[in-house]
């Protein structure tokens, strides 16, 4: 199995090199690309009343080295080839005037050949007919229009103006990497809906300081704890959550027209931002007492980050470097821990007699929990050598020190973006390596890998 996986990795490396060599053989002629523009319907000549649409899709193809004890479609499986839709979105912005705005976003996530949809056979078979739902639905009012020194907007609804970090507010179609790490969303799919909650938010700028704060009503959770030493999601007390994120812009200021912050500007800006944020929800988790009553624990998350991007060398080559680093401190209660397997094709093989791992089946990994995570990603946009394609290699490292585990975990990604038309049309290739933990010692016992090809079209 390891030899087979190494062969797959070698194949990907050869494809990367081959694509680069092929691109270098293109004629050196200058060919200006037409911008895609925007899908916008203007209602007046001034253009401050309009209806604007965004449409995009990310398709994934993967080779996954499964965790030990995995079944795929009812049969034992050490590895699997996989295909699916990671994200599909249709967004609508309705600008009623300079002060009033509506924003809606619908879409679906994580549909594969076997998961994300139905669970039976036939017309409603495994993976079929994934649900489309509203990700965002909010109103926004400009209280103080943007001036040189200050601006303030207020909004209400199901929103993604989050706290904690830049990565918690990340744009998922302008990423440096092939995907987001998931632990950047501390309550993902527990007390939120795809990182959104209902609430009231404010955002704006004071000189070079950008800010966003919210007061939200988390989605209800009521998992019943089974131990006094392991906290689980249970917010039956019904407390509100508060969150905020601020960042200071030392170089170019970002045009913040939505809640989503890009992972890379592809060298179009000189950025140096330092930020900090938080998320707090009193009595958001619970443990079990000896008398069968519950003890509740506060959820508190803090993040500190830095983001920089700048052009490098000869301007005609359009090279740039990008770096983002964030430190998260999580407190969800004693020994709280969560596993995540993005578009996981595997289930547990009950008849497996080998050494299992604590994460479970498929591509599951320990995602987050009480403790700390340090995440760093860096990319470099290579010199322009063709009008057909740009190449941007990147690396990612995450260090997870979680209370429930007895050894820190080291996670690695290495990849390349092939930018056909910036973020509007790109292909990302990525190799990821994850540690696997022994269920008894809770120490790393082995590693597993995954190769991903992501194809994105965004309008």
Short mmCIF file of C-alpha atoms in Angstrom, two decimals:
data_model
loop_
_atom_site.label_atom_id
_atom_site.label_comp_id
_atom_site.label_asym_id
_atom_site.label_seq_id
_atom_site.Cartn_x
_atom_site.Cartn_y
_atom_site.Cartn_z
CA UNK A 1 0.00 0.00 0.00
CA UNK A 2 2.84 2.44 0.88
CA UNK A 3 4.65 1.63 -2.37
CA UNK A 4 1.43 2.23 -4.32
CA UNK A 5 0.91 5.57 -2.57
CA UNK A 6 4.48 6.66 -3.27
CA UNK A 7 3.94 5.80 -6.92
CA UNK A 8 0.85 8.02 -6.97
CA UNK A 9 2.83 10.87 -5.38
CA UNK A 10 5.62 10.46 -7.92
CA UNK A 11 3.05 10.62 -10.71
CA UNK A 12 1.70 13.91 -9.36
CA UNK A 13 5.22 15.36 -9.14
CA UNK A 14 5.87 14.39 -12.78
CA UNK A 15 2.57 15.98 -13.82
CA UNK A 16 3.50 19.21 -12.03
CA UNK A 17 6.90 19.34 -13.71
CA UNK A 18 5.38 18.43 -17.08
CA UNK A 19 2.76 21.15 -16.83
CA UNK A 20 5.46 23.70 -16.00
CA UNK A 21 7.64 22.66 -18.93
CA UNK A 22 4.68 22.69 -21.29
CA UNK A 23 3.73 26.17 -20.15
CA UNK A 24 7.30 27.40 -20.74
CA UNK A 25 7.10 26.32 -24.38
CA UNK A 26 4.30 28.80 -25.07
CA UNK A 27 5.21 31.71 -27.35
CA UNK A 28 6.42 34.79 -25.50
CA UNK A 29 3.89 37.07 -27.19
CA UNK A 30 1.83 39.40 -25.03
CA UNK A 31 -1.85 38.62 -25.03
CA UNK A 32 -4.09 40.73 -22.87
CA UNK A 33 -6.86 38.77 -21.15
CA UNK A 34 -10.28 40.29 -21.01
CA UNK A 35 -11.60 40.64 -17.44
CA UNK A 36 -14.71 38.68 -16.65
CA UNK A 37 -16.46 41.72 -15.25
CA UNK A 38 -19.47 41.17 -12.99
CA UNK A 39 -22.99 39.83 -13.35
CA UNK A 40 -24.64 43.11 -12.40
CA UNK A 41 -27.95 44.71 -13.32
CA UNK A 42 -27.93 48.47 -12.65
CA UNK A 43 -31.19 50.21 -11.79
CA UNK A 44 -29.99 53.80 -12.22
CA UNK A 45 -27.31 55.73 -14.08
CA UNK A 46 -25.31 56.40 -10.90
CA UNK A 47 -24.94 52.66 -10.38
CA UNK A 48 -25.65 52.79 -6.64
CA UNK A 49 -28.83 50.72 -7.07
CA UNK A 50 -28.18 47.29 -8.51
CA UNK A 51 -28.66 43.53 -8.43
CA UNK A 52 -25.42 41.55 -8.56
CA UNK A 53 -24.88 37.79 -8.84
CA UNK A 54 -21.94 35.53 -8.07
CA UNK A 55 -21.72 31.93 -9.29
CA UNK A 56 -18.93 29.46 -8.62
CA UNK A 57 -18.12 25.79 -8.28
CA UNK A 58 -15.24 23.68 -6.93
CA UNK A 59 -14.90 20.10 -8.15
CA UNK A 60 -12.55 17.69 -6.37
CA UNK A 61 -10.70 14.57 -7.50
CA UNK A 62 -8.74 12.69 -4.84
CA UNK A 63 -6.62 9.68 -4.01
CA UNK A 64 -7.04 8.92 -0.29
CA UNK A 65 -4.98 6.63 1.89
CA UNK A 66 -7.70 5.48 4.30
CA UNK A 67 -7.30 5.06 8.02
CA UNK A 68 -6.93 1.40 9.12
CA UNK A 69 -10.26 -0.37 9.53
CA UNK A 70 -12.12 1.46 6.75
CA UNK A 71 -14.87 0.22 4.47
CA UNK A 72 -15.95 1.99 1.27
CA UNK A 73 -19.33 0.98 -0.14
CA UNK A 74 -19.45 -2.05 2.12
CA UNK A 75 -16.02 -3.50 1.32
CA UNK A 76 -12.70 -3.19 3.19
CA UNK A 77 -10.59 -0.47 1.58
CA UNK A 78 -7.00 0.66 2.17
CA UNK A 79 -7.25 3.46 -0.39
CA UNK A 80 -9.83 4.98 -2.68
CA UNK A 81 -10.15 7.25 -5.73
CA UNK A 82 -12.80 9.87 -5.11
CA UNK A 83 -14.71 12.58 -6.99
CA UNK A 84 -17.21 15.15 -5.84
CA UNK A 85 -18.33 18.77 -5.48
CA UNK A 86 -16.66 20.50 -2.55
CA UNK A 87 -18.59 23.74 -2.90
CA UNK A 88 -21.22 25.24 -5.20
CA UNK A 89 -22.56 28.73 -4.57
CA UNK A 90 -24.97 31.26 -6.03
CA UNK A 91 -24.89 34.64 -4.30
CA UNK A 92 -27.11 37.68 -4.73
CA UNK A 93 -26.41 41.22 -3.56
CA UNK A 94 -29.29 43.70 -3.71
CA UNK A 95 -28.13 47.29 -3.25
CA UNK A 96 -31.36 49.23 -2.70
CA UNK A 97 -29.54 52.53 -2.15
CA UNK A 98 -26.21 53.77 -0.87
CA UNK A 99 -27.31 52.80 2.63
CA UNK A 100 -29.40 49.63 2.31
CA UNK A 101 -28.22 46.21 1.17
CA UNK A 102 -29.49 42.63 1.14
CA UNK A 103 -27.17 39.63 0.74
CA UNK A 104 -28.19 36.03 0.05
CA UNK A 105 -26.05 33.01 -0.71
CA UNK A 106 -27.35 29.53 -1.48
CA UNK A 107 -25.41 26.41 -2.33
CA UNK A 108 -24.36 22.94 -1.37
CA UNK A 109 -21.24 21.27 -0.02
CA UNK A 110 -19.42 17.95 0.10
CA UNK A 111 -21.30 15.79 -2.38
CA UNK A 112 -19.34 12.72 -3.50
CA UNK A 113 -20.07 9.48 -5.28
CA UNK A 114 -21.01 7.94 -1.92
CA UNK A 115 -21.71 10.68 0.64
CA UNK A 116 -23.34 14.06 1.06
CA UNK A 117 -26.74 13.02 -0.27
CA UNK A 118 -28.97 9.98 -0.04
CA UNK A 119 -28.05 6.83 1.88
CA UNK A 120 -30.11 4.12 0.16
CA UNK A 121 -30.05 2.87 -3.45
CA UNK A 122 -31.76 3.83 -6.68
CA UNK A 123 -33.05 7.35 -7.19
CA UNK A 124 -32.19 8.34 -3.62
CA UNK A 125 -28.97 6.35 -3.55
CA UNK A 126 -25.70 7.05 -1.78
CA UNK A 127 -24.45 10.56 -2.39
CA UNK A 128 -27.31 11.55 -4.70
CA UNK A 129 -29.40 14.73 -4.56
CA UNK A 130 -27.41 16.73 -2.03
CA UNK A 131 -29.32 19.47 -0.22
CA UNK A 132 -29.10 23.09 -1.33
CA UNK A 133 -29.61 25.57 1.50
CA UNK A 134 -29.08 29.22 2.45
CA UNK A 135 -25.60 29.92 3.74
CA UNK A 136 -26.14 33.67 4.21
CA UNK A 137 -29.32 35.75 4.42
CA UNK A 138 -28.91 39.16 6.00
CA UNK A 139 -29.83 42.84 5.79
CA UNK A 140 -27.28 45.62 6.15
CA UNK A 141 -27.61 49.34 6.84
CA UNK A 142 -24.85 51.93 6.52
CA UNK A 143 -25.04 54.06 9.67
CA UNK A 144 -21.98 56.21 8.92
CA UNK A 145 -20.85 56.23 5.27
CA UNK A 146 -17.18 55.63 4.63
CA UNK A 147 -14.99 58.70 5.04
CA UNK A 148 -11.24 59.08 5.35
CA UNK A 149 -11.33 58.23 9.04
CA UNK A 150 -14.40 56.18 9.94
CA UNK A 151 -17.27 54.02 8.74
CA UNK A 152 -19.96 51.96 10.46
CA UNK A 153 -22.47 49.43 9.13
CA UNK A 154 -25.02 47.36 11.05
CA UNK A 155 -26.63 44.14 9.88
CA UNK A 156 -29.00 41.42 11.02
CA UNK A 157 -29.73 37.86 9.92
CA UNK A 158 -27.87 34.65 9.15
CA UNK A 159 -24.38 36.02 8.55
CA UNK A 160 -20.67 35.30 8.28
CA UNK A 161 -19.19 38.46 9.82
CA UNK A 162 -17.22 36.32 12.26
CA UNK A 163 -14.66 36.92 14.96
CA UNK A 164 -11.41 35.17 15.96
CA UNK A 165 -9.16 35.51 12.88
CA UNK A 166 -8.79 36.39 9.22
CA UNK A 167 -9.02 32.70 8.40
CA UNK A 168 -12.33 32.50 10.28
CA UNK A 169 -13.59 35.11 7.79
CA UNK A 170 -11.88 33.55 4.79
CA UNK A 171 -13.14 33.71 1.23
CA UNK A 172 -13.46 30.12 0.02
CA UNK A 173 -12.99 31.03 -3.64
CA UNK A 174 -9.92 33.25 -3.19
CA UNK A 175 -7.82 30.88 -1.12
CA UNK A 176 -4.07 30.44 -1.30
CA UNK A 177 -4.54 26.74 -0.58
CA UNK A 178 -6.79 24.13 -2.16
CA UNK A 179 -9.07 24.20 0.89
CA UNK A 180 -9.55 25.78 4.31
CA UNK A 181 -8.28 23.83 7.36
CA UNK A 182 -11.74 23.71 9.09
CA UNK A 183 -10.32 24.35 12.60
CA UNK A 184 -10.44 28.04 11.62
CA UNK A 185 -14.21 27.75 12.25
CA UNK A 186 -14.40 26.86 15.98
CA UNK A 187 -18.10 25.90 16.09
CA UNK A 188 -18.40 24.52 12.55
CA UNK A 189 -21.59 22.52 12.03
CA UNK A 190 -22.24 22.25 15.77
CA UNK A 191 -23.68 25.54 17.03
CA UNK A 192 -23.44 27.18 13.62
CA UNK A 193 -24.64 26.49 10.08
CA UNK A 194 -21.59 26.19 7.84
CA UNK A 195 -19.78 28.77 10.05
CA UNK A 196 -22.81 31.12 10.20
CA UNK A 197 -25.11 32.05 13.08
CA UNK A 198 -28.17 34.27 13.48
CA UNK A 199 -27.44 37.63 15.03
CA UNK A 200 -26.61 41.31 14.87
CA UNK A 201 -23.26 42.47 13.55
CA UNK A 202 -21.35 45.70 13.05
CA UNK A 203 -18.35 46.34 10.86
CA UNK A 204 -16.33 49.22 9.50
CA UNK A 205 -13.02 51.02 9.70
CA UNK A 206 -11.33 53.60 11.90
CA UNK A 207 -8.46 55.04 9.88
CA UNK A 208 -6.31 51.93 9.20
CA UNK A 209 -8.06 49.70 11.75
CA UNK A 210 -10.76 47.39 10.32
CA UNK A 211 -13.23 45.90 12.78
CA UNK A 212 -16.16 43.50 12.97
CA UNK A 213 -18.17 42.42 16.03
CA UNK A 214 -21.35 40.41 16.54
CA UNK A 215 -23.87 39.18 19.09
CA UNK A 216 -25.38 35.88 17.94
CA UNK A 217 -27.84 33.23 18.98
CA UNK A 218 -26.02 29.90 18.43
CA UNK A 219 -27.85 26.97 16.91
CA UNK A 220 -29.10 24.59 19.59
CA UNK A 221 -26.98 21.61 20.71
CA UNK A 222 -27.92 19.00 23.30
CA UNK A 223 -25.41 16.14 23.14
CA UNK A 224 -25.60 14.10 26.34
CA UNK A 225 -22.22 13.76 28.05
CA UNK A 226 -21.15 10.35 29.30
CA UNK A 227 -18.19 11.32 31.50
CA UNK A 228 -17.05 14.00 33.93
CA UNK A 229 -13.75 14.42 32.12
CA UNK A 230 -14.88 14.91 28.50
CA UNK A 231 -16.92 17.94 27.46
CA UNK A 232 -19.43 17.75 24.59
CA UNK A 233 -21.53 20.34 22.77
CA UNK A 234 -24.57 21.15 24.86
CA UNK A 235 -25.85 24.75 24.98
CA UNK A 236 -29.26 24.03 26.48
CA UNK A 237 -28.81 27.03 28.80
CA UNK A 238 -29.42 29.18 25.72
CA UNK A 239 -26.81 31.90 26.23
CA UNK A 240 -25.90 34.38 23.52
CA UNK A 241 -22.48 34.30 21.86
CA UNK A 242 -20.23 37.28 21.19
CA UNK A 243 -17.34 37.53 18.75
CA UNK A 244 -15.05 40.08 17.21
CA UNK A 245 -12.02 40.54 14.99
CA UNK A 246 -9.88 43.61 14.35
CA UNK A 247 -6.83 44.08 12.16
CA UNK A 248 -4.50 46.99 11.53
CA UNK A 249 -3.47 47.65 7.93
CA UNK A 250 0.12 48.96 7.85
CA UNK A 251 0.43 49.00 4.04
CA UNK A 252 -2.33 49.02 1.40
CA UNK A 253 -5.88 49.10 2.71
CA UNK A 254 -8.21 46.32 1.62
CA UNK A 255 -11.52 47.09 -0.07
CA UNK A 256 -13.85 45.29 2.33
CA UNK A 257 -17.12 44.95 0.43
CA UNK A 258 -18.20 41.66 2.02
CA UNK A 259 -17.40 39.56 5.07
CA UNK A 260 -15.03 37.31 3.10
CA UNK A 261 -11.30 38.11 3.18
CA UNK A 262 -9.01 36.79 0.40
CA UNK A 263 -6.17 34.39 1.13
CA UNK A 264 -4.04 35.99 -1.60
CA UNK A 265 -4.29 39.05 -3.83
CA UNK A 266 -1.86 37.47 -6.33
CA UNK A 267 0.54 40.36 -5.88
CA UNK A 268 -1.95 43.11 -6.71
CA UNK A 269 -1.51 44.73 -3.29
CA UNK A 270 1.19 45.36 -0.72
CA UNK A 271 -0.33 43.99 2.48
CA UNK A 272 0.91 43.87 6.05
CA UNK A 273 -1.87 43.29 8.56
CA UNK A 274 -1.78 42.29 12.22
CA UNK A 275 -5.02 41.12 13.79
CA UNK A 276 -6.66 39.60 16.87
CA UNK A 277 -10.09 38.24 17.68
CA UNK A 278 -12.29 36.15 19.95
CA UNK A 279 -15.43 34.01 20.25
CA UNK A 280 -17.26 33.50 23.55
CA UNK A 281 -20.34 31.49 24.50
CA UNK A 282 -21.12 30.93 28.17
CA UNK A 283 -22.13 27.38 29.14
CA UNK A 284 -21.76 26.08 25.59
CA UNK A 285 -20.56 22.57 26.52
CA UNK A 286 -21.29 20.10 29.32
CA UNK A 287 -19.86 17.19 31.30
CA UNK A 288 -21.64 14.56 33.40
CA UNK A 289 -21.61 14.67 37.22
CA UNK A 290 -21.70 11.52 39.43
CA UNK A 291 -25.32 12.27 40.36
CA UNK A 292 -26.26 12.37 36.62
CA UNK A 293 -26.64 16.16 36.61
CA UNK A 294 -24.67 18.27 34.15
CA UNK A 295 -21.84 20.73 34.67
CA UNK A 296 -21.65 23.42 32.00
CA UNK A 297 -18.49 24.99 30.61
CA UNK A 298 -17.82 28.22 28.77
CA UNK A 299 -16.52 28.22 25.21
CA UNK A 300 -13.76 30.79 24.68
CA UNK A 301 -11.57 31.04 21.60
CA UNK A 302 -8.84 33.58 20.91
CA UNK A 303 -6.79 34.18 17.79
CA UNK A 304 -3.79 36.33 16.89
CA UNK A 305 -2.61 36.53 13.29
CA UNK A 306 -0.43 38.26 10.73
CA UNK A 307 -0.94 38.47 6.97
CA UNK A 308 1.54 39.89 4.49
CA UNK A 309 1.78 39.88 0.72
CA UNK A 310 4.06 41.92 -1.52
CA UNK A 311 5.43 42.03 -5.06
CA UNK A 312 8.96 40.68 -5.57
CA UNK A 313 11.62 41.58 -8.11
CA UNK A 314 11.06 42.94 -11.62
CA UNK A 315 7.51 44.35 -11.85
CA UNK A 316 7.15 43.00 -15.39
CA UNK A 317 7.53 39.45 -14.01
CA UNK A 318 4.60 39.99 -11.60
CA UNK A 319 6.13 37.83 -8.86
CA UNK A 320 4.79 38.00 -5.31
CA UNK A 321 5.18 36.34 -1.93
CA UNK A 322 2.39 35.63 0.54
CA UNK A 323 2.50 34.61 4.21
CA UNK A 324 -0.25 34.06 6.76
CA UNK A 325 0.25 32.78 10.30
CA UNK A 326 -2.30 32.44 13.12
CA UNK A 327 -2.21 31.13 16.68
CA UNK A 328 -5.47 29.80 18.17
CA UNK A 329 -6.18 29.22 21.84
CA UNK A 330 -9.30 27.08 22.32
CA UNK A 331 -11.17 26.32 25.53
CA UNK A 332 -14.29 24.19 25.06
CA UNK A 333 -14.16 22.52 28.48
CA UNK A 334 -12.16 19.51 29.72
CA UNK A 335 -10.74 17.22 27.03
CA UNK A 336 -13.13 18.45 24.34
CA UNK A 337 -12.04 17.16 20.94
CA UNK A 338 -13.52 16.85 17.46
CA UNK A 339 -12.67 14.80 14.39
CA UNK A 340 -13.31 15.84 10.80
CA UNK A 341 -13.09 13.99 7.52
CA UNK A 342 -13.88 16.29 4.59
CA UNK A 343 -16.11 14.46 2.09
CA UNK A 344 -15.24 11.25 3.96
CA UNK A 345 -15.97 8.22 1.75
CA UNK A 346 -15.26 5.67 4.50
CA UNK A 347 -17.17 3.93 7.26
CA UNK A 348 -15.96 1.71 10.09
CA UNK A 349 -15.22 -1.92 9.22
CA UNK A 350 -16.58 -3.85 12.22
CA UNK A 351 -14.73 -7.01 11.15
CA UNK A 352 -11.29 -5.39 10.96
CA UNK A 353 -8.81 -7.25 13.18
CA UNK A 354 -5.74 -5.03 12.76
CA UNK A 355 -4.62 -2.01 14.71
CA UNK A 356 -7.23 0.71 14.56
CA UNK A 357 -6.66 4.44 15.05
CA UNK A 358 -8.47 6.83 17.36
CA UNK A 359 -9.70 9.12 14.56
CA UNK A 360 -12.03 6.54 13.01
CA UNK A 361 -12.49 5.57 9.38
CA UNK A 362 -11.72 7.06 5.97
CA UNK A 363 -9.75 10.31 5.94
CA UNK A 364 -10.84 11.42 9.45
CA UNK A 365 -8.38 13.44 11.51
CA UNK A 366 -8.43 15.21 14.85
CA UNK A 367 -9.52 18.69 13.85
CA UNK A 368 -9.67 20.83 16.99
CA UNK A 369 -10.35 20.79 20.71
CA UNK A 370 -9.36 22.38 23.99
CA UNK A 371 -5.73 23.39 23.55
CA UNK A 372 -3.87 25.37 20.91
CA UNK A 373 -3.17 25.29 17.18
CA UNK A 374 -0.52 27.18 15.23
CA UNK A 375 -1.23 27.42 11.50
CA UNK A 376 1.15 28.91 8.92
CA UNK A 377 0.88 29.04 5.13
CA UNK A 378 3.20 30.57 2.56
CA UNK A 379 3.04 30.90 -1.21
CA UNK A 380 5.08 32.36 -4.04
CA UNK A 381 3.72 33.49 -7.40
CA UNK A 382 6.40 32.50 -9.90
CA UNK A 383 7.71 34.84 -12.61
CA UNK A 384 5.32 35.30 -15.48
CA UNK A 385 6.45 33.18 -18.43
CA UNK A 386 3.18 32.73 -20.32
CA UNK A 387 -0.06 34.52 -21.08
CA UNK A 388 -1.91 31.22 -20.69
CA UNK A 389 -1.13 30.32 -17.08
CA UNK A 390 0.50 31.48 -13.83
CA UNK A 391 1.97 29.09 -11.25
CA UNK A 392 1.85 29.62 -7.49
CA UNK A 393 3.37 26.91 -5.26
CA UNK A 394 2.58 26.94 -1.54
CA UNK A 395 3.21 25.08 1.72
CA UNK A 396 1.15 24.73 4.90
CA UNK A 397 2.14 23.61 8.39
CA UNK A 398 -0.10 23.14 11.43
CA UNK A 399 0.96 22.24 14.96
CA UNK A 400 -1.84 20.97 17.21
CA UNK A 401 -1.36 20.69 20.97
CA UNK A 402 -4.70 19.36 22.22
CA UNK A 403 -5.51 18.52 25.85
CA UNK A 404 -7.24 15.22 25.04
CA UNK A 405 -4.17 13.82 23.25
CA UNK A 406 -0.81 12.78 24.67
CA UNK A 407 1.31 14.00 21.77
CA UNK A 408 1.33 17.07 19.60
CA UNK A 409 0.34 16.56 15.98
CA UNK A 410 2.18 17.85 12.92
CA UNK A 411 0.14 18.37 9.73
CA UNK A 412 1.62 19.21 6.33
CA UNK A 413 0.30 20.33 2.94
CA UNK A 414 2.25 21.14 -0.19
CA UNK A 415 0.61 22.26 -3.40
CA UNK A 416 0.51 24.41 -6.49
CA UNK A 417 -2.12 26.70 -7.99
CA UNK A 418 -2.31 26.80 -11.79
CA UNK A 419 -3.96 30.18 -12.38
CA UNK A 420 -5.59 30.27 -15.80
CA UNK A 421 -7.53 33.47 -15.08
CA UNK A 422 -6.53 34.42 -11.55
CA UNK A 423 -9.06 33.08 -9.01
CA UNK A 424 -11.80 32.96 -11.66
CA UNK A 425 -10.35 29.86 -13.30
CA UNK A 426 -7.73 27.78 -11.54
CA UNK A 427 -6.60 24.24 -10.81
CA UNK A 428 -5.00 23.41 -7.47
CA UNK A 429 -2.95 20.27 -6.82
CA UNK A 430 -2.16 19.40 -3.21
CA UNK A 431 -0.59 16.61 -1.18
CA UNK A 432 -1.52 16.38 2.52
CA UNK A 433 0.00 14.31 5.32
CA UNK A 434 -1.82 13.70 8.60
CA UNK A 435 -0.79 11.91 11.83
CA UNK A 436 -2.89 9.02 13.16
CA UNK A 437 -3.22 8.31 16.88
CA UNK A 438 -3.28 5.02 18.78
CA UNK A 439 -6.65 4.71 20.59
CA UNK A 440 -5.01 3.50 23.83
CA UNK A 441 -1.88 5.62 24.22
CA UNK A 442 -3.33 8.59 22.29
CA UNK A 443 0.09 9.07 20.72
CA UNK A 444 0.98 9.22 17.02
CA UNK A 445 1.44 5.71 15.66
CA UNK A 446 1.54 6.27 11.89
CA UNK A 447 0.73 8.75 9.12
CA UNK A 448 -1.58 8.78 6.11
CA UNK A 449 -1.72 10.91 2.98
CA UNK A 450 -4.11 12.36 0.46
CA UNK A 451 -3.68 13.78 -3.06
CA UNK A 452 -6.19 16.39 -4.18
CA UNK A 453 -6.92 18.08 -7.51
CA UNK A 454 -9.39 20.98 -7.20
CA UNK A 455 -10.91 22.66 -10.28
CA UNK A 456 -12.53 26.04 -9.69
CA UNK A 457 -14.58 28.32 -11.94
CA UNK A 458 -15.81 31.51 -10.28
CA UNK A 459 -17.82 34.34 -11.82
#
